[in-house]
Short mmCIF file of C-alpha atoms and ligand atoms in Angstrom, two decimals:
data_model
loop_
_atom_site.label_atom_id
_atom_site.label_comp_id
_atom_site.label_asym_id
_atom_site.label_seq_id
_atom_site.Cartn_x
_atom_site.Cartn_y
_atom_site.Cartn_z
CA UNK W 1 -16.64 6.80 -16.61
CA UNK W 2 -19.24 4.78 -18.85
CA UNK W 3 -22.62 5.32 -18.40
CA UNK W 4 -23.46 2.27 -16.51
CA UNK W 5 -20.99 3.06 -13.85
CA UNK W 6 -22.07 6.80 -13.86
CA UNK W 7 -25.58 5.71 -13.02
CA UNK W 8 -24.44 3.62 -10.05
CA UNK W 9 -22.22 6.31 -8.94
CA UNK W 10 -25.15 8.51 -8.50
CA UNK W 11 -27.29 5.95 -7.52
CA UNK W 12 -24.89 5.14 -4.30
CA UNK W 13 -25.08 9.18 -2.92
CA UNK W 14 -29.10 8.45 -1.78
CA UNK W 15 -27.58 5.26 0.37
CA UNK W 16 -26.55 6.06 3.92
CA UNK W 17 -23.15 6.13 4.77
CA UNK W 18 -21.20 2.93 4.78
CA UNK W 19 -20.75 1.58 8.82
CA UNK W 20 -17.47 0.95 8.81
CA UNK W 21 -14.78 -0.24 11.78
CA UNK W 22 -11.29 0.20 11.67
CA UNK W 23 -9.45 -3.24 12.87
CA UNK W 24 -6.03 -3.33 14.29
CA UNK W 25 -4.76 0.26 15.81
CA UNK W 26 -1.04 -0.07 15.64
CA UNK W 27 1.37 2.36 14.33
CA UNK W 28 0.21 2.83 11.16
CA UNK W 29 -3.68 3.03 12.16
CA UNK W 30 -4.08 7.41 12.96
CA UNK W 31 -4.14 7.86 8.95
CA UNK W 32 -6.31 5.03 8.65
CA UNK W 33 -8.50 7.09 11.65
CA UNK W 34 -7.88 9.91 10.09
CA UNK W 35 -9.58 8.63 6.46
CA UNK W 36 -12.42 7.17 7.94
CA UNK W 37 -13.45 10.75 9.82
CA UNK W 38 -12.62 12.66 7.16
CA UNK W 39 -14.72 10.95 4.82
CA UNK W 40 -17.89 11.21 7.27
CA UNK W 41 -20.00 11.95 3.84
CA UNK W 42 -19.42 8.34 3.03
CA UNK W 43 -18.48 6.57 6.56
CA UNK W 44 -20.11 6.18 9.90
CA UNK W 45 -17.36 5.12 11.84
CA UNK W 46 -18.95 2.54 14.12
CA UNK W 47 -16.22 0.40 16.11
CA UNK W 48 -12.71 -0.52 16.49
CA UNK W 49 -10.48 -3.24 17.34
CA UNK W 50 -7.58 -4.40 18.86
CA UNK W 51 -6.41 -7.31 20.63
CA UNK W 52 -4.93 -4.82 23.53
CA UNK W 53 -8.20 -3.78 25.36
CA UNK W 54 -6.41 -0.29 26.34
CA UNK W 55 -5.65 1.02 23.01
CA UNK W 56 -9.02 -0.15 21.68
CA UNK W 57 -10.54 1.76 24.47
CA UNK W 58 -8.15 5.05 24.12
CA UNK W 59 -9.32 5.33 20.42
CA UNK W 60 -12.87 4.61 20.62
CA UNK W 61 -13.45 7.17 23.79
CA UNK W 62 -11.68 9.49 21.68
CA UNK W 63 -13.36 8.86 18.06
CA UNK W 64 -16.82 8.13 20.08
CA UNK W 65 -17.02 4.91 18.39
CA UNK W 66 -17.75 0.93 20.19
CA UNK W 67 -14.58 -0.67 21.51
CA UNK W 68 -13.98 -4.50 20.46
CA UNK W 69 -11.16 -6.74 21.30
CA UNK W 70 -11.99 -9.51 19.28
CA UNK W 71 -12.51 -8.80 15.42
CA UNK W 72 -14.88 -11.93 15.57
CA UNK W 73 -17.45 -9.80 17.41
CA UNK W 74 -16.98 -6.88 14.77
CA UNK W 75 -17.93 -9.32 12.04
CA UNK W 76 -21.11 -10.12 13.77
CA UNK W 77 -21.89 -6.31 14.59
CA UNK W 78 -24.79 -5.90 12.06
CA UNK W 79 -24.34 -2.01 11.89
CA UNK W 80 -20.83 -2.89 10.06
CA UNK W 81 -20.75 -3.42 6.33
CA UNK W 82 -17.38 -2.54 5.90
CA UNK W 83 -14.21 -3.44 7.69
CA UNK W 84 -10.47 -1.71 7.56
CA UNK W 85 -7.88 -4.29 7.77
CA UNK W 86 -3.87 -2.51 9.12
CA UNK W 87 -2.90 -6.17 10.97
CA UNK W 88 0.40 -7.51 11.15
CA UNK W 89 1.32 -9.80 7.78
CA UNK W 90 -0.04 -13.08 8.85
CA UNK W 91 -3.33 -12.02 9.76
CA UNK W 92 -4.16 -10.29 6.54
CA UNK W 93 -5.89 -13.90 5.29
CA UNK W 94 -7.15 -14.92 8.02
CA UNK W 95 -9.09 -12.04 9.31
CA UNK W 96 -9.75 -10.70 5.57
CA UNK W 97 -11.45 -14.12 4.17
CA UNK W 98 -13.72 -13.85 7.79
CA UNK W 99 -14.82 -10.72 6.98
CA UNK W 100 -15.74 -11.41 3.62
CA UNK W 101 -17.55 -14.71 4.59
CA UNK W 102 -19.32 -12.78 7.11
CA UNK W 103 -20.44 -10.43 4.49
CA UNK W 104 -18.20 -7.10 5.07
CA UNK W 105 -16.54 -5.31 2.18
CA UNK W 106 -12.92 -5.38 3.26
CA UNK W 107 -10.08 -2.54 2.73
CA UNK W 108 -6.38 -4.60 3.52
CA UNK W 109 -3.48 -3.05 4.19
CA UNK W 110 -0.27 -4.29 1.76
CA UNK W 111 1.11 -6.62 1.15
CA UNK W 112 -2.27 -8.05 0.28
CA UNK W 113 -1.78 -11.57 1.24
CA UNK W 114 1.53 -14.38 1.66
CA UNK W 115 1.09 -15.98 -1.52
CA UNK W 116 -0.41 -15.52 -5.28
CA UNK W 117 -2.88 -18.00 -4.56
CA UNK W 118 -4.50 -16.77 -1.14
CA UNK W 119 -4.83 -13.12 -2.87
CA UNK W 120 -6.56 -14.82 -5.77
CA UNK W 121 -8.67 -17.03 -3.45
CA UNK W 122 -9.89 -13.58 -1.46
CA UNK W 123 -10.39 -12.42 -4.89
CA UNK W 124 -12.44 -14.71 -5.86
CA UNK W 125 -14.14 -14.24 -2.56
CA UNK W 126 -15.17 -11.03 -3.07
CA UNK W 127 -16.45 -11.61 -6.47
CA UNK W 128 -18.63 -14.55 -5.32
CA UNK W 129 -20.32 -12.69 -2.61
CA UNK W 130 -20.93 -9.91 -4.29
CA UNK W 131 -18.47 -7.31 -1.85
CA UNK W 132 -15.77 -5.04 -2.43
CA UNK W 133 -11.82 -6.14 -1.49
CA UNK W 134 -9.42 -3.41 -1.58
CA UNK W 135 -6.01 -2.56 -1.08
CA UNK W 136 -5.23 0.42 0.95
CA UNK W 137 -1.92 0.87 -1.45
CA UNK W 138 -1.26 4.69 -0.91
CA UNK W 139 0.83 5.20 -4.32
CA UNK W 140 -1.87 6.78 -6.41
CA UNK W 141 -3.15 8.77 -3.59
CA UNK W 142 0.31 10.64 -3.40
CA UNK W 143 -0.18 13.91 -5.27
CA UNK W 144 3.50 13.86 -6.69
CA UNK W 145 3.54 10.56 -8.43
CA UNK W 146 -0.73 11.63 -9.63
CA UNK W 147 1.60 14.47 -11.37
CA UNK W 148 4.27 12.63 -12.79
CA UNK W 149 2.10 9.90 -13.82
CA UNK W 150 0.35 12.65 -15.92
CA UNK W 151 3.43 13.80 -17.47
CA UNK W 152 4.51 11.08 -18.11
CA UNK W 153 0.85 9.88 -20.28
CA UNK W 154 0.86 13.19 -21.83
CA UNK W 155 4.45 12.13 -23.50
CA UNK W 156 6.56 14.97 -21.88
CA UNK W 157 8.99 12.76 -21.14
CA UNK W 158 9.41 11.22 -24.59
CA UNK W 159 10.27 7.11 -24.72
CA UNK W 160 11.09 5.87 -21.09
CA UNK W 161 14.32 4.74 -21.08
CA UNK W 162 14.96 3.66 -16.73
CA UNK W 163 13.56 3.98 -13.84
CA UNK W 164 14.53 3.93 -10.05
CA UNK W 165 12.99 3.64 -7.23
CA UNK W 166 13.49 4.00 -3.61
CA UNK W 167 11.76 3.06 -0.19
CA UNK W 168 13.90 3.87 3.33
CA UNK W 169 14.11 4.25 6.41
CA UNK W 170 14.79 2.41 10.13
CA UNK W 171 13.01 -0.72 11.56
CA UNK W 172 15.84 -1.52 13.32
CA UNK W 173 14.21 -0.68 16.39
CA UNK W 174 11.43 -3.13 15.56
CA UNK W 175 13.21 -5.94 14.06
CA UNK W 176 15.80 -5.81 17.27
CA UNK W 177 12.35 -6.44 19.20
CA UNK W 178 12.13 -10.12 18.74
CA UNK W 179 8.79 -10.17 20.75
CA UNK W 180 7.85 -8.12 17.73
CA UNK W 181 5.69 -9.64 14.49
CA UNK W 182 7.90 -7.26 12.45
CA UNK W 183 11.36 -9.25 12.27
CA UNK W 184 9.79 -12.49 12.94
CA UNK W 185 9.33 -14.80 9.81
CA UNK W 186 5.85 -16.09 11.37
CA UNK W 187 4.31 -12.50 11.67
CA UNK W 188 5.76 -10.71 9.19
CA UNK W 189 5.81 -13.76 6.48
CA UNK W 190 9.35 -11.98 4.53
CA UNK W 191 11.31 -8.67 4.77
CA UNK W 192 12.24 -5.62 3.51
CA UNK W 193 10.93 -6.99 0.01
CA UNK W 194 7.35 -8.39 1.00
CA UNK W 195 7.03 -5.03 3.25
CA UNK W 196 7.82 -2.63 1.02
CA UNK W 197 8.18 -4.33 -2.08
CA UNK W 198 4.43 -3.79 -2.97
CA UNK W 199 4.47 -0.24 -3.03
CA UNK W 200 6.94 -0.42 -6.01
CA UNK W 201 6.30 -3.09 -7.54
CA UNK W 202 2.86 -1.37 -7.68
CA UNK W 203 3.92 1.72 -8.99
CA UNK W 204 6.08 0.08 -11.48
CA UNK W 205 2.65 -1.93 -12.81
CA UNK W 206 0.44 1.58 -12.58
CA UNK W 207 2.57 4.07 -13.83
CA UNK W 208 4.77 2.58 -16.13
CA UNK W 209 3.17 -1.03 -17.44
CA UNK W 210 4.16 -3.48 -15.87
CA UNK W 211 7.20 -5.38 -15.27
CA UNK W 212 8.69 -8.19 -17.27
CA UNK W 213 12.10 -9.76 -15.37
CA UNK W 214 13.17 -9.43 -11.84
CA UNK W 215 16.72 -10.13 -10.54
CA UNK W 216 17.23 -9.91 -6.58
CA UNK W 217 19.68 -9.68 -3.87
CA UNK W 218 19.08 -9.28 -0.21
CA UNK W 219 21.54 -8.67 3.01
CA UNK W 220 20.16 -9.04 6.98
CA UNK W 221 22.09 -6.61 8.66
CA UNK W 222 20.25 -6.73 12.02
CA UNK W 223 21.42 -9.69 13.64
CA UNK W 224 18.28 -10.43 15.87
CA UNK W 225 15.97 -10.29 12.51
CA UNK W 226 14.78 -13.49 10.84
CA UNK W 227 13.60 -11.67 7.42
CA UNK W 228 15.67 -9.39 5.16
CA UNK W 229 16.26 -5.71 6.19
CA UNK W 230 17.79 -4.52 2.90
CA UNK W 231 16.77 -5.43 -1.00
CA UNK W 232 18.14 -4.93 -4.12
CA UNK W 233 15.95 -5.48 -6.84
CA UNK W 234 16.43 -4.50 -11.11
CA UNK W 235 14.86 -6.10 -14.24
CA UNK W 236 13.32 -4.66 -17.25
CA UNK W 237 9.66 -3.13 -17.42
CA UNK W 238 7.16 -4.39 -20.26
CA UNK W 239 8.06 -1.49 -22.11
CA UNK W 240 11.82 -2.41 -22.60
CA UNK W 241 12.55 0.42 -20.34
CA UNK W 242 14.84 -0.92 -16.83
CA UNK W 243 14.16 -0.22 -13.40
CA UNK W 244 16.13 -0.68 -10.28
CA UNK W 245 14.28 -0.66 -7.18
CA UNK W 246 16.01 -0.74 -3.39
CA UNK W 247 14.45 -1.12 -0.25
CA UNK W 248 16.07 -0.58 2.83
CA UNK W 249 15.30 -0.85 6.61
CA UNK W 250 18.43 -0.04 8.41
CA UNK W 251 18.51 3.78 6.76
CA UNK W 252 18.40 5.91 10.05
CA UNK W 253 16.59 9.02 8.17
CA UNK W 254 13.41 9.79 8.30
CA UNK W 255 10.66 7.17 6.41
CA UNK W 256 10.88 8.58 2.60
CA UNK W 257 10.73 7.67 -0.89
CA UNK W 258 12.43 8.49 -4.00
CA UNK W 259 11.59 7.30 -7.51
CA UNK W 260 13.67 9.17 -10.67
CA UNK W 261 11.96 8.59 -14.18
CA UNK W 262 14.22 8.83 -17.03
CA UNK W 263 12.87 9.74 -20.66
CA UNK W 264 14.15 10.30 -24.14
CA UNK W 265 12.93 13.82 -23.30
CA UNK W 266 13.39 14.47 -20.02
CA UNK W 267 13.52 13.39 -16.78
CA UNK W 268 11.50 13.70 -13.35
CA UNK W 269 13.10 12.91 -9.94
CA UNK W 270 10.74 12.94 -6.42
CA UNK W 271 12.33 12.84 -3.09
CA UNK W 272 9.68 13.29 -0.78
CA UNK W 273 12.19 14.40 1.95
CA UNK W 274 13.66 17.27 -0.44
CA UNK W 275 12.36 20.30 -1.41
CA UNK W 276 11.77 21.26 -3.82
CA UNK W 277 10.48 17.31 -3.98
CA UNK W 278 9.70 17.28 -7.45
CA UNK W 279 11.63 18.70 -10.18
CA UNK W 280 11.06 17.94 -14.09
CA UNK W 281 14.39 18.63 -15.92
CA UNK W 282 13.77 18.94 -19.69
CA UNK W 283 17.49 17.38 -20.87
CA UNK W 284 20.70 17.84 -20.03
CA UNK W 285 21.17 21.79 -20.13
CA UNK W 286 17.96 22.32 -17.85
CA UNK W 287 20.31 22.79 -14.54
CA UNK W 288 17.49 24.08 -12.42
CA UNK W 289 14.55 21.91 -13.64
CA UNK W 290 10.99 22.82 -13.21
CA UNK W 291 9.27 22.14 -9.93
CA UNK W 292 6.17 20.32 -9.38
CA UNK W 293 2.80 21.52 -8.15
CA UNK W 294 2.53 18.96 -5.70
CA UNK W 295 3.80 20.69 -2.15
CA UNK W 296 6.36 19.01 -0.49
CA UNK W 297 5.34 17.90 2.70
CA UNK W 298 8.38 15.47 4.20
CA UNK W 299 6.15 14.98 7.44
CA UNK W 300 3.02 14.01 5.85
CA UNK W 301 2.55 13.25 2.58
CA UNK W 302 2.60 9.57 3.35
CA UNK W 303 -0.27 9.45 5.95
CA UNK W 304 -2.29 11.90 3.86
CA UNK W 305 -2.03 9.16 0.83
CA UNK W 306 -3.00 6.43 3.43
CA UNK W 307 -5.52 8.78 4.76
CA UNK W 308 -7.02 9.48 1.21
CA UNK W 309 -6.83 5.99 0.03
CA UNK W 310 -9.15 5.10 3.03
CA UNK W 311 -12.16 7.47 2.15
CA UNK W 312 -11.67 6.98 -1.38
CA UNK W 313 -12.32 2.73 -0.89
CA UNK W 314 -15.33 4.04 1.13
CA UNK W 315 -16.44 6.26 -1.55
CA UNK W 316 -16.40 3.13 -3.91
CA UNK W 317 -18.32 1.74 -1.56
CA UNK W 318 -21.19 3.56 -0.89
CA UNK W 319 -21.39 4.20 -4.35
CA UNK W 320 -21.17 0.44 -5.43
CA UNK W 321 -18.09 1.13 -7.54
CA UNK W 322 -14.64 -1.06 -7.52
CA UNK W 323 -12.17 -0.22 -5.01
CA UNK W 324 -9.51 2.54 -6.28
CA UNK W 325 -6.65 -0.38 -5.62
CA UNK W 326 -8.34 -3.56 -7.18
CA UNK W 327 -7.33 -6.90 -5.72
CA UNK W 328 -5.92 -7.76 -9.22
CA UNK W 329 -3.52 -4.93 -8.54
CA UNK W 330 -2.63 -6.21 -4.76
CA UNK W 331 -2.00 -9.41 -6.47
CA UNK W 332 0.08 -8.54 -8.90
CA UNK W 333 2.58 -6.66 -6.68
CA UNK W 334 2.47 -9.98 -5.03
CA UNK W 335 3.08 -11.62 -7.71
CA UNK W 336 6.39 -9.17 -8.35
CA UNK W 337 7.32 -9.99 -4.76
CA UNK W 338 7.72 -13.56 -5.36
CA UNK W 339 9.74 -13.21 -8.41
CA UNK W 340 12.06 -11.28 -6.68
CA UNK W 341 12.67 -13.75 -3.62
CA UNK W 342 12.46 -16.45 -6.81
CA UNK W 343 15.33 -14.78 -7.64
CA UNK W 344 17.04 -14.53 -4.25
CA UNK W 345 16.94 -18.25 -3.69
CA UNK W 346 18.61 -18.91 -7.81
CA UNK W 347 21.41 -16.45 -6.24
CA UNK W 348 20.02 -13.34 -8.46
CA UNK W 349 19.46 -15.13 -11.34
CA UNK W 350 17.08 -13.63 -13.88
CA UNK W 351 13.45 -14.66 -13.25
CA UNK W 352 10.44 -14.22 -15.57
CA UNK W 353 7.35 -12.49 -14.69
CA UNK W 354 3.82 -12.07 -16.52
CA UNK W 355 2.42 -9.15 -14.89
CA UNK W 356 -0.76 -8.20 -16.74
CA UNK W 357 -1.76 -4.92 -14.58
CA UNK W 358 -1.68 -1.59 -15.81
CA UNK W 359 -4.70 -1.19 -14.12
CA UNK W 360 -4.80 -0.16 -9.97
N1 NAD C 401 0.51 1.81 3.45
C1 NAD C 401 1.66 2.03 4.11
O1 NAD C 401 2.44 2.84 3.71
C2 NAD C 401 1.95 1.26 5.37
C3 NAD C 401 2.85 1.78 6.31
C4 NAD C 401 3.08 1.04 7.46
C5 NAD C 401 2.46 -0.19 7.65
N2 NAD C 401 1.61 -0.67 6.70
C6 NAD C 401 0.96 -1.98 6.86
O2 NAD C 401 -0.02 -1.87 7.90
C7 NAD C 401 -0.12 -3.10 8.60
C8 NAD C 401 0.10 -2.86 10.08
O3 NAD C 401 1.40 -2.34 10.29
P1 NAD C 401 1.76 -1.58 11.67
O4 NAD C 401 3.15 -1.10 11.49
O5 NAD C 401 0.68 -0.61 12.03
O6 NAD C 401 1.74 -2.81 12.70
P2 NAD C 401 1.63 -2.71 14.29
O7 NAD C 401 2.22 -3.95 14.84
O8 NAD C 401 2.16 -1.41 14.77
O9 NAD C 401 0.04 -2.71 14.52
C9 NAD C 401 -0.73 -3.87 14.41
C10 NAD C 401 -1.87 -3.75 15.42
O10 NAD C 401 -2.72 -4.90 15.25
C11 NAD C 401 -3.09 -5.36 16.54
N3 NAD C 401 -3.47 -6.77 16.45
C12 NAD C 401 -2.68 -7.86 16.37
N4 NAD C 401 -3.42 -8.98 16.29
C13 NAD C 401 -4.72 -8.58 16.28
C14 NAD C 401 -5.97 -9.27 16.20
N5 NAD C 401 -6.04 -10.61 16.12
N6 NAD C 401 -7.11 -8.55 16.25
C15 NAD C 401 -7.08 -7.18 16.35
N7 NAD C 401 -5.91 -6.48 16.44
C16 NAD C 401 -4.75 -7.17 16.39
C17 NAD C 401 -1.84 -5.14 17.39
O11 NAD C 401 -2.15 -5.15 18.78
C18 NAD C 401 -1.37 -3.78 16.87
O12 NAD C 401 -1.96 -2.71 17.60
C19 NAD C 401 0.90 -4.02 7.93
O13 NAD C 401 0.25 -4.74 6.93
C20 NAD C 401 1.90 -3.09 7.31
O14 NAD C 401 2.59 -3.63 6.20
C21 NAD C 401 1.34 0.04 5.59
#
């Protein structure tokens, strides 16, 4: 950390904890509840919100925090300065450029926004009022691909030759639902690839440099679904190395990921549903591999990574440092989604893409 950033750091401990409110309590809002208690150093966790007056209710009784059903009325609660955004896809703008305007910092759930150009206008936003925009992007909160990422720098696994990733697991229930936002074009703005595609695409950017061409293919297998439930994405990374990435929401097994790194060296594969769930093998010969430090955990590693992504944007916060998942980041897996369903609509055909991010 330079020395200008170290000074703010310490700076931000002597301000009070950050007030923050937690807006949208669906089914992936307890780690988000979780990250804002646990980080009670940083966060005073004032309010919360939902458009369903019971669940706001439930949570805030239980939490001991104000109950809001309209997020307008959290935006003009003066106690809040910082606002947690888990809404369904096409609210993400909408309620994040509000809360910026209104002068909250604002942690958003992925995918960051519909398009390239509304990320870069809540970007540019942020900048211009002088707040912090995150993304609460859980991938370099997970303490397996923290590990491999270091292996990786270190040059363990020699010249990276492919990667692969994986995201699965079932929707089905929820796309079936067409009173849900989930299979709905409107609400959920695109499928399995806009969904899940950011937590790739970002961890293709962060850990490995970026990606340079995207080819695509999707299938809807759930016939009451608007948006894809299955993906298919490959290309070739910055590096020359290729990745294939699938993403699939009709996988009846529990929600897991898999990404298997593939070096002149060696090679690491994480399945956080195995375990061991991450094994380094050091060539061909190496039949048993070594495992990982990082515990498997096939229950919870993902809401602990949402969990510590949470009190680590507050952290920045409070301390008056950028958010661990920058905007540029959010964007750029954005701008990886697009290319891919670029791709979809040329029939897979190859399709250019100038990533810049190795940064989160
Ligand atoms: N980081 C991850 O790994 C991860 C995992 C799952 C979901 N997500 C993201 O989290 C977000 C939410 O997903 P979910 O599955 O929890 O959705 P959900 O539908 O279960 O929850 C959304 C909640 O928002 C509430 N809501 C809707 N409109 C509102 C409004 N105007 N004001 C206040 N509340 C409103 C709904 O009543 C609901 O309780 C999405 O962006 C999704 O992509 C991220």
């Amino acid at each position: 950390m330079d020395k200008k950033l170290q000074a703010t750091a310490h700076a931000g401990l002597d301000r009070p904890p950050v007030g923050a409110a937690l807006i949208g309590l669906g089914e992936i809002s307890e780690p988000h509840i979780h990250g804002l208690i646990e980080a009670r150093e940083d966060v005073r966790f004032v309010a919360v919100c939902d458009i369903s007056a019971e669940r706001a209710n439930a949570v805030a009784q239980r939490i001991g925090a104000k109950a809001y059903t309209d997020y307008r009325d959290i935006l003009a609660d003066p106690e809040i300065e910082a606002v947690d955004l888990p809404l369904p896809h096409h609210l993400h703008f909408e309620v994040a450029s509000s809360a910026l305007e209104a002068g909250k910092h604002v942690l958003l759930e992925k995918p960051m926004a519909p398009s390239i150009q509304e990320c870069e206008a809540l970007a540019a936003l942020a900048r211009r009022k002088g707040l912090t925009l995150g993304v609460a992007e859980n991938t370099p909160f997970v303490p397996a691909y923290v590990e491999a990422k270091a292996l990786l720098d270190s040059g363990a696994l020699g010249t990276l030759r492919s990667v692969r990733t994986l995201i699965s697991g079932s929707e089905v229930h929820r796309l079936r639902d067409t009173s849900n936002w989930k299979g709905r074009t409107a609400g959920s703005i695109g499928g399995a690839i806009f969904d899940a595609g950011p937590h790739s695409f970002f961890l293709l950017n962060w850990m490995f440099g970026g990606i340079a061409t995207i080819r695509a293919v999707t299938a809807k297998l759930v016939e009451e679904a608007e948006v894809e439930d299955n993906a298919l994405v490959n290309g070739r990374l910055n590096s020359g190395a290729l990745f294939s990435s699938e993403f699939t929401f009709t996988a009846e097994i529990p929600w897991g990921e898999r990404l298997e790194i593939y070096g002149s060296a060696g090679s690491i594969v994480i399945d956080h549903l195995l375990n061991p769930s991450f094994v380094h093998y050091r060539g061909g010969s190496d039949i048993s591999g070594a495992r990982g430090a990082a515990d498997p955990d096939p229950k919870y590693w993902k809401a602990r990574s949402i969990a510590a992504g949470v009190g680590g944007f507050m952290a920045a916060v409070r301390r008056g440092l950028p958010a661990p998942v920058s905007p540029q980041a959010g964007t750029d897996a954005i701008r990886a989604v697009m290319a891919a369903y670029e791709s979809v609509s040329k029939g897979g055909l190859e399709v250019k893409l100038s990533t810049s991010s190795k940064a989160r």
